[in-house]
Amino acid sequence: MTTEKLSPDEINGLLGQGAEGKPMSTNTLMQVEKEALTELLAVSLGGSSTVLSTLFNEQAKVSTPTISIKRKDDLLSATAAPFFVVLGEYTGSAKGIQILSVNKNDVHMMAKAMDAETEAVDMEKQFQMLQEMITAMFASVTQSMEAVLEQEISYSLSGMDVVEKQKDFPVSKFTQEEWFVEAGFQVKIGTTDQADFHLCIPVPLAKQLVGILTNDAEEAYEEEPQQMQYEPNNQTQSTSKLRRTNEEPTIQSVQFSSFDETASVQSEPNNLNMLLDIPLQVTVELGRTKRMVKEILSVSHGSIIELDKLAGEPVDILINNKLIAVGEVVVIDENFGVRVTDILSTADRISKLR
């Protein structure tokens, strides 16, 4: 039996720690980290639906993302070529790059949706539309992140390009990281159109965001973003050319006042006025009920579904699916309407819209 003792480095290695006793960096996320990151992205991306609805002039909705861990060589493999690729950078409390991809056909569809009066959408218009969309979308995303994480985070768009073949986009040109988190999500526009997006960030950046969220942030991860300049593989005969934005947008967060029962709503009118032109969905809910699948399948013309509200009971008035007031149904000329009979306090109403 040997009496040789293990060195401190060997002990730390067995414990999964570095030379200074700190946890070693891993190339994946634990399940709890995946769940936390999914929740953060779902809230942040979902919050951009209102901005996108304004851009497309019809209702837009962002789905809950599905995340996976991939090597950089397999990055963007889920996006069918040819596709647009958008390189961005996070600064502030969270630092690192972001790679976003979307199929070329989806970009063409969104460009048509944004400018329905234009019959032909050329490549230049597609670049302009995508730049405007991503800039506005991630200004909203980072604003939501700041609210959740209570940290300053900014996003800037660094460049865009069209990739004709998967191997034409060398990820190693822009980052030395080997492992990435890829989040797939959909943007649904109206009732029929849908675009598939894939968002990729390095695992260390993902861990930093989760660390801030769980009040257990690791050391700041900072990577100098490389200039988005590369030459496509000559054998592919790709004609794609680099499209850089003319100028990087300045993104600032809106500081909201704290509202309570006694606070004055007009204490900071300038901040509130910035939100007055944002469209909100108003819903009057007559009632709800739950039914078994077999009961739903048996529904036919003339079927009657009983709701959970009594006749004459006030109906709920919701703003963006949040209860704001109750009222009674009335008839205005030939249209239905609702007369408000009871509302939440002004402070509570504004608080629910935040």
mmCIF file of C-alpha atoms in Angstrom:
data_model
loop_
_atom_site.group_PDB
_atom_site.id
_atom_site.type_symbol
_atom_site.label_atom_id
_atom_site.label_comp_id
_atom_site.label_asym_id
_atom_site.label_seq_id
_atom_site.Cartn_x
_atom_site.Cartn_y
_atom_site.Cartn_z
ATOM 1 C CA MET A 1 0.000 0.000 0.000
ATOM 2 C CA THR A 2 1.421 3.364 -1.003
ATOM 3 C CA THR A 3 1.676 6.181 1.513
ATOM 4 C CA GLU A 4 2.053 8.901 -1.126
ATOM 5 C CA LYS A 5 -0.334 11.788 -0.463
ATOM 6 C CA LEU A 6 -2.434 13.519 -3.082
ATOM 7 C CA SER A 7 -1.361 17.024 -4.023
ATOM 8 C CA PRO A 8 -3.761 19.978 -3.513
ATOM 9 C CA ASP A 9 -4.229 20.210 -7.304
ATOM 10 C CA GLU A 10 -5.174 16.528 -7.490
ATOM 11 C CA ILE A 11 -7.646 16.920 -4.627
ATOM 12 C CA ASN A 12 -9.214 19.961 -6.298
ATOM 13 C CA GLY A 13 -9.423 18.011 -9.542
ATOM 14 C CA LEU A 14 -11.308 15.188 -7.835
ATOM 15 C CA LEU A 15 -13.656 17.734 -6.264
ATOM 16 C CA GLY A 16 -14.265 19.442 -9.609
ATOM 17 C CA GLN A 17 -12.385 22.585 -8.584
ATOM 18 C CA GLY A 18 -9.568 24.600 -10.087
ATOM 19 C CA ALA A 19 -6.149 25.303 -8.641
ATOM 20 C CA GLU A 20 -7.517 28.094 -6.451
ATOM 21 C CA GLY A 21 -10.369 26.001 -5.108
ATOM 22 C CA LYS A 22 -12.942 27.554 -7.468
ATOM 23 C CA PRO A 23 -15.421 25.459 -9.466
ATOM 24 C CA MET A 24 -14.046 24.404 -12.840
ATOM 25 C CA SER A 25 -15.760 25.772 -15.930
ATOM 26 C CA THR A 26 -17.985 23.214 -17.606
ATOM 27 C CA ASN A 27 -19.197 22.889 -21.165
ATOM 28 C CA THR A 28 -22.829 22.351 -20.302
ATOM 29 C CA LEU A 29 -25.632 23.535 -18.039
ATOM 30 C CA MET A 30 -27.220 21.698 -15.154
ATOM 31 C CA GLN A 31 -30.950 21.055 -15.426
ATOM 32 C CA VAL A 32 -31.762 23.806 -12.935
ATOM 33 C CA GLU A 33 -29.625 26.223 -14.979
ATOM 34 C CA LYS A 34 -31.424 25.233 -18.186
ATOM 35 C CA GLU A 35 -34.787 25.842 -16.542
ATOM 36 C CA ALA A 36 -33.692 29.234 -15.198
ATOM 37 C CA LEU A 37 -32.276 30.312 -18.574
ATOM 38 C CA THR A 38 -35.401 29.117 -20.405
ATOM 39 C CA GLU A 39 -37.569 31.152 -18.036
ATOM 40 C CA LEU A 40 -35.395 34.262 -18.467
ATOM 41 C CA LEU A 41 -35.460 33.998 -22.266
ATOM 42 C CA ALA A 42 -39.191 33.245 -22.318
ATOM 43 C CA VAL A 43 -39.976 36.388 -20.323
ATOM 44 C CA SER A 44 -37.508 38.579 -22.240
ATOM 45 C CA LEU A 45 -38.391 37.370 -25.747
ATOM 46 C CA GLY A 46 -42.108 37.243 -24.968
ATOM 47 C CA GLY A 47 -41.982 40.856 -23.828
ATOM 48 C CA SER A 48 -40.951 41.915 -27.333
ATOM 49 C CA SER A 49 -44.293 40.787 -28.816
ATOM 50 C CA THR A 50 -45.780 44.271 -28.400
ATOM 51 C CA VAL A 51 -42.849 45.900 -30.218
ATOM 52 C CA LEU A 52 -43.086 43.384 -33.068
ATOM 53 C CA SER A 53 -46.856 43.870 -33.307
ATOM 54 C CA THR A 54 -46.252 47.579 -33.848
ATOM 55 C CA LEU A 55 -43.611 46.923 -36.520
ATOM 56 C CA PHE A 56 -45.759 44.476 -38.489
ATOM 57 C CA ASN A 57 -49.013 46.343 -37.841
ATOM 58 C CA GLU A 58 -50.703 43.124 -36.741
ATOM 59 C CA GLN A 59 -50.508 40.819 -33.762
ATOM 60 C CA ALA A 60 -47.135 39.126 -33.331
ATOM 61 C CA LYS A 61 -46.310 36.518 -30.715
ATOM 62 C CA VAL A 62 -42.986 34.984 -29.667
ATOM 63 C CA SER A 63 -43.069 31.350 -28.552
ATOM 64 C CA THR A 64 -41.332 29.881 -25.510
ATOM 65 C CA PRO A 65 -37.765 28.942 -26.532
ATOM 66 C CA THR A 66 -36.377 25.418 -26.502
ATOM 67 C CA ILE A 67 -32.705 25.294 -25.541
ATOM 68 C CA SER A 68 -29.957 22.776 -26.267
ATOM 69 C CA ILE A 69 -26.167 22.600 -25.860
ATOM 70 C CA LYS A 70 -24.077 22.416 -29.042
ATOM 71 C CA ARG A 71 -20.463 22.537 -30.144
ATOM 72 C CA LYS A 72 -19.548 25.480 -32.329
ATOM 73 C CA ASP A 73 -19.064 23.137 -35.306
ATOM 74 C CA ASP A 74 -22.741 22.120 -35.043
ATOM 75 C CA LEU A 75 -23.995 25.638 -34.441
ATOM 76 C CA LEU A 76 -26.891 26.828 -36.642
ATOM 77 C CA SER A 77 -27.263 23.346 -38.132
ATOM 78 C CA ALA A 78 -30.980 23.511 -37.322
ATOM 79 C CA THR A 79 -31.434 26.478 -39.690
ATOM 80 C CA ALA A 80 -31.973 25.455 -43.296
ATOM 81 C CA ALA A 81 -29.623 27.209 -45.735
ATOM 82 C CA PRO A 82 -29.603 29.740 -47.207
ATOM 83 C CA PHE A 83 -30.140 31.847 -44.109
ATOM 84 C CA PHE A 84 -29.448 35.264 -42.639
ATOM 85 C CA VAL A 85 -27.022 35.429 -39.729
ATOM 86 C CA VAL A 86 -26.943 38.362 -37.304
ATOM 87 C CA LEU A 87 -23.993 38.954 -34.987
ATOM 88 C CA GLY A 88 -24.615 40.989 -31.838
ATOM 89 C CA GLU A 89 -22.874 41.884 -28.599
ATOM 90 C CA TYR A 90 -24.054 42.163 -24.995
ATOM 91 C CA THR A 91 -22.380 44.705 -22.734
ATOM 92 C CA GLY A 92 -22.883 45.812 -19.158
ATOM 93 C CA SER A 93 -23.293 43.267 -16.367
ATOM 94 C CA ALA A 94 -23.419 40.471 -18.949
ATOM 95 C CA LYS A 95 -20.788 40.509 -21.693
ATOM 96 C CA GLY A 96 -20.460 38.296 -24.738
ATOM 97 C CA ILE A 97 -21.539 37.694 -28.300
ATOM 98 C CA GLN A 98 -24.827 36.451 -29.709
ATOM 99 C CA ILE A 99 -25.362 34.728 -33.049
ATOM 100 C CA LEU A 100 -28.891 34.733 -34.461
ATOM 101 C CA SER A 101 -30.026 32.873 -37.578
ATOM 102 C CA VAL A 102 -33.257 32.854 -39.576
ATOM 103 C CA ASN A 103 -34.075 31.193 -42.885
ATOM 104 C CA LYS A 104 -33.959 33.401 -45.980
ATOM 105 C CA ASN A 105 -37.552 32.552 -46.935
ATOM 106 C CA ASP A 106 -38.749 33.601 -43.474
ATOM 107 C CA VAL A 107 -36.961 36.949 -43.809
ATOM 108 C CA HIS A 108 -38.640 37.514 -47.181
ATOM 109 C CA MET A 109 -42.024 36.699 -45.618
ATOM 110 C CA MET A 110 -41.459 39.137 -42.738
ATOM 111 C CA ALA A 111 -40.315 41.879 -45.115
ATOM 112 C CA LYS A 112 -43.547 41.441 -47.079
ATOM 113 C CA ALA A 113 -45.567 41.529 -43.850
ATOM 114 C CA MET A 114 -43.878 44.755 -42.754
ATOM 115 C CA ASP A 115 -44.445 46.452 -46.131
ATOM 116 C CA ALA A 116 -47.522 44.803 -47.621
ATOM 117 C CA GLU A 117 -47.895 47.472 -50.322
ATOM 118 C CA THR A 118 -44.583 46.555 -51.954
ATOM 119 C CA GLU A 119 -44.972 43.778 -54.504
ATOM 120 C CA ALA A 120 -41.277 42.933 -54.915
ATOM 121 C CA VAL A 121 -38.995 42.762 -51.870
ATOM 122 C CA ASP A 122 -35.350 42.930 -52.946
ATOM 123 C CA MET A 123 -32.350 41.889 -50.858
ATOM 124 C CA GLU A 124 -31.650 45.427 -49.671
ATOM 125 C CA LYS A 125 -35.153 45.750 -48.233
ATOM 126 C CA GLN A 126 -34.748 42.408 -46.487
ATOM 127 C CA PHE A 127 -31.536 43.591 -44.816
ATOM 128 C CA GLN A 128 -33.200 46.850 -43.768
ATOM 129 C CA MET A 129 -36.235 45.048 -42.359
ATOM 130 C CA LEU A 130 -34.120 42.539 -40.419
ATOM 131 C CA GLN A 131 -31.903 45.273 -38.985
ATOM 132 C CA GLU A 132 -34.918 47.288 -37.838
ATOM 133 C CA MET A 133 -36.631 44.223 -36.395
ATOM 134 C CA ILE A 134 -33.625 42.843 -34.481
ATOM 135 C CA THR A 135 -32.637 46.270 -33.128
ATOM 136 C CA ALA A 136 -36.148 46.976 -31.810
ATOM 137 C CA MET A 137 -36.713 43.408 -30.614
ATOM 138 C CA PHE A 138 -33.533 43.143 -28.549
ATOM 139 C CA ALA A 139 -33.883 46.650 -27.166
ATOM 140 C CA SER A 140 -37.077 45.280 -25.618
ATOM 141 C CA VAL A 141 -35.377 41.987 -24.655
ATOM 142 C CA THR A 142 -32.543 43.697 -22.774
ATOM 143 C CA GLN A 143 -35.003 46.051 -21.084
ATOM 144 C CA SER A 144 -36.897 43.011 -19.796
ATOM 145 C CA MET A 145 -33.628 41.384 -18.702
ATOM 146 C CA GLU A 146 -32.676 44.516 -16.781
ATOM 147 C CA ALA A 147 -36.022 44.458 -14.980
ATOM 148 C CA VAL A 148 -35.675 40.772 -14.056
ATOM 149 C CA LEU A 149 -31.955 40.739 -13.215
ATOM 150 C CA GLU A 150 -31.835 44.272 -11.768
ATOM 151 C CA GLN A 151 -28.600 44.820 -13.684
ATOM 152 C CA GLU A 152 -27.632 47.056 -16.613
ATOM 153 C CA ILE A 153 -27.468 45.098 -19.874
ATOM 154 C CA SER A 154 -27.274 46.453 -23.426
ATOM 155 C CA TYR A 155 -27.336 44.845 -26.862
ATOM 156 C CA SER A 156 -25.816 46.191 -30.064
ATOM 157 C CA LEU A 157 -26.076 44.731 -33.547
ATOM 158 C CA SER A 158 -22.586 44.217 -35.016
ATOM 159 C CA GLY A 159 -23.271 42.896 -38.511
ATOM 160 C CA MET A 160 -25.400 40.768 -40.824
ATOM 161 C CA ASP A 161 -24.787 38.488 -43.774
ATOM 162 C CA VAL A 162 -26.468 35.873 -45.953
ATOM 163 C CA VAL A 163 -24.996 32.381 -45.697
ATOM 164 C CA GLU A 164 -25.623 30.227 -48.753
ATOM 165 C CA LYS A 165 -24.161 27.026 -47.287
ATOM 166 C CA GLN A 166 -23.646 25.919 -43.694
ATOM 167 C CA LYS A 167 -19.856 25.713 -43.991
ATOM 168 C CA ASP A 168 -19.687 29.292 -45.300
ATOM 169 C CA PHE A 169 -20.063 30.658 -41.763
ATOM 170 C CA PRO A 170 -16.912 29.947 -39.700
ATOM 171 C CA VAL A 171 -17.959 30.497 -36.085
ATOM 172 C CA SER A 172 -14.319 30.335 -34.961
ATOM 173 C CA LYS A 173 -13.715 33.677 -36.712
ATOM 174 C CA PHE A 174 -15.816 35.447 -34.082
ATOM 175 C CA THR A 175 -15.287 33.509 -30.860
ATOM 176 C CA GLN A 176 -12.886 31.082 -29.245
ATOM 177 C CA GLU A 177 -15.655 29.437 -27.230
ATOM 178 C CA GLU A 178 -16.264 25.777 -28.005
ATOM 179 C CA TRP A 179 -19.707 25.227 -26.452
ATOM 180 C CA PHE A 180 -22.889 27.221 -26.989
ATOM 181 C CA VAL A 181 -26.479 27.359 -25.820
ATOM 182 C CA GLU A 182 -28.844 27.370 -28.801
ATOM 183 C CA ALA A 183 -32.397 28.592 -28.182
ATOM 184 C CA GLY A 184 -34.957 27.916 -30.895
ATOM 185 C CA PHE A 185 -38.145 29.982 -30.960
ATOM 186 C CA GLN A 186 -40.844 31.103 -33.390
ATOM 187 C CA VAL A 187 -42.284 34.512 -34.196
ATOM 188 C CA LYS A 188 -45.890 34.168 -35.323
ATOM 189 C CA ILE A 189 -47.293 37.093 -37.308
ATOM 190 C CA GLY A 190 -51.048 37.295 -37.704
ATOM 191 C CA THR A 191 -52.817 33.958 -37.985
ATOM 192 C CA THR A 192 -50.763 32.182 -40.647
ATOM 193 C CA ASP A 193 -47.179 33.468 -40.983
ATOM 194 C CA GLN A 194 -44.433 32.063 -38.770
ATOM 195 C CA ALA A 195 -40.647 32.536 -38.770
ATOM 196 C CA ASP A 196 -38.174 30.206 -37.044
ATOM 197 C CA PHE A 197 -35.227 31.770 -35.197
ATOM 198 C CA HIS A 198 -32.170 30.226 -33.550
ATOM 199 C CA LEU A 199 -30.347 32.286 -30.919
ATOM 200 C CA CYS A 200 -26.880 31.167 -29.825
ATOM 201 C CA ILE A 201 -24.787 32.423 -26.901
ATOM 202 C CA PRO A 202 -21.604 30.929 -25.373
ATOM 203 C CA VAL A 203 -22.129 28.685 -22.348
ATOM 204 C CA PRO A 204 -20.063 31.020 -20.083
ATOM 205 C CA LEU A 205 -22.382 33.923 -20.957
ATOM 206 C CA ALA A 206 -25.418 31.732 -20.270
ATOM 207 C CA LYS A 207 -23.955 30.760 -16.895
ATOM 208 C CA GLN A 208 -23.336 34.400 -16.081
ATOM 209 C CA LEU A 209 -26.970 35.326 -16.803
ATOM 210 C CA VAL A 210 -28.200 32.411 -14.708
ATOM 211 C CA GLY A 211 -25.735 33.344 -11.965
ATOM 212 C CA ILE A 212 -27.091 36.895 -11.798
ATOM 213 C CA LEU A 213 -30.633 35.530 -11.776
ATOM 214 C CA THR A 214 -29.858 33.202 -8.870
ATOM 215 C CA ASN A 215 -27.662 35.743 -7.030
ATOM 216 C CA ASP A 216 -24.678 33.468 -7.514
ATOM 217 C CA ALA A 217 -22.896 35.190 -10.402
ATOM 218 C CA GLU A 218 -19.576 33.821 -11.536
ATOM 219 C CA GLU A 219 -16.693 36.082 -12.429
ATOM 220 C CA ALA A 220 -17.561 38.406 -15.282
ATOM 221 C CA TYR A 221 -17.207 36.712 -18.623
ATOM 222 C CA GLU A 222 -15.818 39.077 -21.204
ATOM 223 C CA GLU A 223 -14.864 38.294 -24.745
ATOM 224 C CA GLU A 224 -13.676 40.828 -27.273
ATOM 225 C CA PRO A 225 -16.037 40.494 -30.252
ATOM 226 C CA GLN A 226 -14.197 40.055 -33.511
ATOM 227 C CA GLN A 227 -14.978 42.232 -36.489
ATOM 228 C CA MET A 228 -17.491 40.446 -38.673
ATOM 229 C CA GLN A 229 -15.289 40.074 -41.731
ATOM 230 C CA TYR A 230 -14.610 36.795 -43.451
ATOM 231 C CA GLU A 231 -14.208 35.416 -46.925
ATOM 232 C CA PRO A 232 -16.578 32.607 -47.933
ATOM 233 C CA ASN A 233 -15.069 29.323 -49.023
ATOM 234 C CA ASN A 234 -13.982 29.746 -52.655
ATOM 235 C CA GLN A 235 -15.196 26.266 -53.517
ATOM 236 C CA THR A 236 -18.765 27.174 -52.640
ATOM 237 C CA GLN A 237 -18.835 30.045 -55.169
ATOM 238 C CA SER A 238 -20.877 31.976 -52.621
ATOM 239 C CA THR A 239 -21.859 35.482 -53.659
ATOM 240 C CA SER A 240 -22.774 36.590 -50.153
ATOM 241 C CA LYS A 241 -21.208 39.857 -49.065
ATOM 242 C CA LEU A 242 -20.837 41.328 -45.631
ATOM 243 C CA ARG A 243 -23.556 43.777 -44.662
ATOM 244 C CA ARG A 244 -22.563 45.873 -41.697
ATOM 245 C CA THR A 245 -24.847 48.347 -40.079
ATOM 246 C CA ASN A 246 -23.977 51.949 -40.841
ATOM 247 C CA GLU A 247 -24.023 52.852 -37.217
ATOM 248 C CA GLU A 248 -24.581 51.009 -33.976
ATOM 249 C CA PRO A 249 -27.802 52.001 -32.218
ATOM 250 C CA THR A 250 -27.704 53.530 -28.776
ATOM 251 C CA ILE A 251 -30.050 51.590 -26.524
ATOM 252 C CA GLN A 252 -31.257 53.087 -23.273
ATOM 253 C CA SER A 253 -33.611 51.602 -20.740
ATOM 254 C CA VAL A 254 -36.728 53.411 -19.552
ATOM 255 C CA GLN A 255 -36.747 54.045 -15.812
ATOM 256 C CA PHE A 256 -40.226 53.522 -14.351
ATOM 257 C CA SER A 257 -41.498 55.088 -11.169
ATOM 258 C CA SER A 258 -42.522 52.940 -8.218
ATOM 259 C CA PHE A 259 -46.297 53.005 -7.765
ATOM 260 C CA ASP A 260 -48.211 52.379 -4.558
ATOM 261 C CA GLU A 261 -51.639 53.224 -3.186
ATOM 262 C CA THR A 262 -50.652 56.781 -2.224
ATOM 263 C CA ALA A 263 -48.216 57.584 -5.031
ATOM 264 C CA SER A 264 -49.139 60.154 -7.636
ATOM 265 C CA VAL A 265 -49.364 58.731 -11.150
ATOM 266 C CA GLN A 266 -48.174 62.033 -12.590
ATOM 267 C CA SER A 267 -44.974 62.189 -10.531
ATOM 268 C CA GLU A 268 -42.872 61.504 -13.616
ATOM 269 C CA PRO A 269 -45.092 62.159 -16.659
ATOM 270 C CA ASN A 270 -42.212 62.098 -19.125
ATOM 271 C CA ASN A 271 -41.452 58.429 -18.428
ATOM 272 C CA LEU A 272 -45.111 57.424 -18.719
ATOM 273 C CA ASN A 273 -45.685 59.466 -21.885
ATOM 274 C CA MET A 274 -43.145 57.295 -23.694
ATOM 275 C CA LEU A 275 -45.561 54.358 -23.352
ATOM 276 C CA LEU A 276 -48.842 56.035 -24.266
ATOM 277 C CA ASP A 277 -48.737 55.037 -27.959
ATOM 278 C CA ILE A 278 -48.106 51.328 -27.322
ATOM 279 C CA PRO A 279 -51.150 49.240 -28.404
ATOM 280 C CA LEU A 280 -52.665 46.949 -25.773
ATOM 281 C CA GLN A 281 -55.091 44.068 -26.237
ATOM 282 C CA VAL A 282 -58.440 44.666 -24.491
ATOM 283 C CA THR A 283 -60.476 41.520 -23.767
ATOM 284 C CA VAL A 284 -63.921 41.200 -22.209
ATOM 285 C CA GLU A 285 -64.304 37.714 -20.771
ATOM 286 C CA LEU A 286 -67.816 36.359 -20.405
ATOM 287 C CA GLY A 287 -66.720 33.246 -18.546
ATOM 288 C CA ARG A 288 -64.632 30.093 -18.587
ATOM 289 C CA THR A 289 -65.081 26.366 -18.195
ATOM 290 C CA LYS A 290 -63.174 23.099 -18.446
ATOM 291 C CA ARG A 291 -64.266 20.054 -20.401
ATOM 292 C CA MET A 292 -62.878 16.592 -21.074
ATOM 293 C CA VAL A 293 -61.427 15.837 -24.495
ATOM 294 C CA LYS A 294 -64.321 13.504 -25.307
ATOM 295 C CA GLU A 295 -66.782 16.312 -24.517
ATOM 296 C CA ILE A 296 -64.939 18.729 -26.811
ATOM 297 C CA LEU A 297 -64.948 16.170 -29.622
ATOM 298 C CA SER A 298 -68.700 15.784 -29.280
ATOM 299 C CA VAL A 299 -69.357 19.524 -29.762
ATOM 300 C CA SER A 300 -71.427 20.184 -32.869
ATOM 301 C CA HIS A 301 -73.639 22.877 -34.337
ATOM 302 C CA GLY A 302 -76.228 23.867 -31.751
ATOM 303 C CA SER A 303 -74.317 22.509 -28.746
ATOM 304 C CA ILE A 304 -74.541 24.582 -25.559
ATOM 305 C CA ILE A 305 -71.487 25.029 -23.323
ATOM 306 C CA GLU A 306 -72.191 26.161 -19.767
ATOM 307 C CA LEU A 307 -69.749 28.713 -18.322
ATOM 308 C CA ASP A 308 -68.686 29.317 -14.729
ATOM 309 C CA LYS A 309 -70.467 32.685 -14.404
ATOM 310 C CA LEU A 310 -74.080 33.211 -13.389
ATOM 311 C CA ALA A 311 -76.521 35.152 -15.547
ATOM 312 C CA GLY A 312 -76.210 38.863 -14.813
ATOM 313 C CA GLU A 313 -72.845 38.461 -13.075
ATOM 314 C CA PRO A 314 -70.251 41.128 -14.062
ATOM 315 C CA VAL A 315 -67.851 40.219 -16.858
ATOM 316 C CA ASP A 316 -64.069 40.560 -16.520
ATOM 317 C CA ILE A 317 -62.176 43.269 -18.432
ATOM 318 C CA LEU A 318 -58.560 42.317 -19.144
ATOM 319 C CA ILE A 319 -55.671 44.309 -20.608
ATOM 320 C CA ASN A 320 -53.006 42.054 -22.138
ATOM 321 C CA ASN A 321 -54.574 39.139 -20.235
ATOM 322 C CA LYS A 322 -54.366 40.980 -16.889
ATOM 323 C CA LEU A 323 -57.548 41.711 -14.921
ATOM 324 C CA ILE A 324 -58.118 45.470 -14.719
ATOM 325 C CA ALA A 325 -61.858 45.943 -14.114
ATOM 326 C CA VAL A 326 -65.324 44.342 -14.235
ATOM 327 C CA GLY A 327 -68.469 45.528 -15.967
ATOM 328 C CA GLU A 328 -71.793 44.672 -17.553
ATOM 329 C CA VAL A 329 -72.516 43.922 -21.202
ATOM 330 C CA VAL A 330 -74.480 46.572 -23.115
ATOM 331 C CA VAL A 331 -75.574 47.084 -26.716
ATOM 332 C CA ILE A 332 -74.330 50.197 -28.548
ATOM 333 C CA ASP A 333 -76.315 50.590 -31.777
ATOM 334 C CA GLU A 334 -75.586 47.227 -33.426
ATOM 335 C CA ASN A 335 -72.418 46.412 -31.485
ATOM 336 C CA PHE A 336 -71.791 44.870 -28.100
ATOM 337 C CA GLY A 337 -70.043 46.984 -25.490
ATOM 338 C CA VAL A 338 -69.240 46.896 -21.801
ATOM 339 C CA ARG A 339 -70.043 49.392 -19.065
ATOM 340 C CA VAL A 340 -67.319 49.501 -16.408
ATOM 341 C CA THR A 341 -68.833 49.018 -12.956
ATOM 342 C CA ASP A 342 -65.739 48.491 -10.817
ATOM 343 C CA ILE A 343 -62.026 49.022 -11.447
ATOM 344 C CA LEU A 344 -58.762 48.525 -9.638
ATOM 345 C CA SER A 345 -57.024 51.569 -8.220
ATOM 346 C CA THR A 346 -55.007 53.675 -10.678
ATOM 347 C CA ALA A 347 -51.724 52.606 -9.123
ATOM 348 C CA ASP A 348 -52.667 48.916 -9.305
ATOM 349 C CA ARG A 349 -53.776 49.235 -12.930
ATOM 350 C CA ILE A 350 -50.483 50.808 -14.015
ATOM 351 C CA SER A 351 -48.524 48.328 -11.919
ATOM 352 C CA LYS A 352 -50.211 45.422 -13.729
ATOM 353 C CA LEU A 353 -49.289 46.904 -17.118
ATOM 354 C CA ARG A 354 -45.587 47.117 -16.324
#
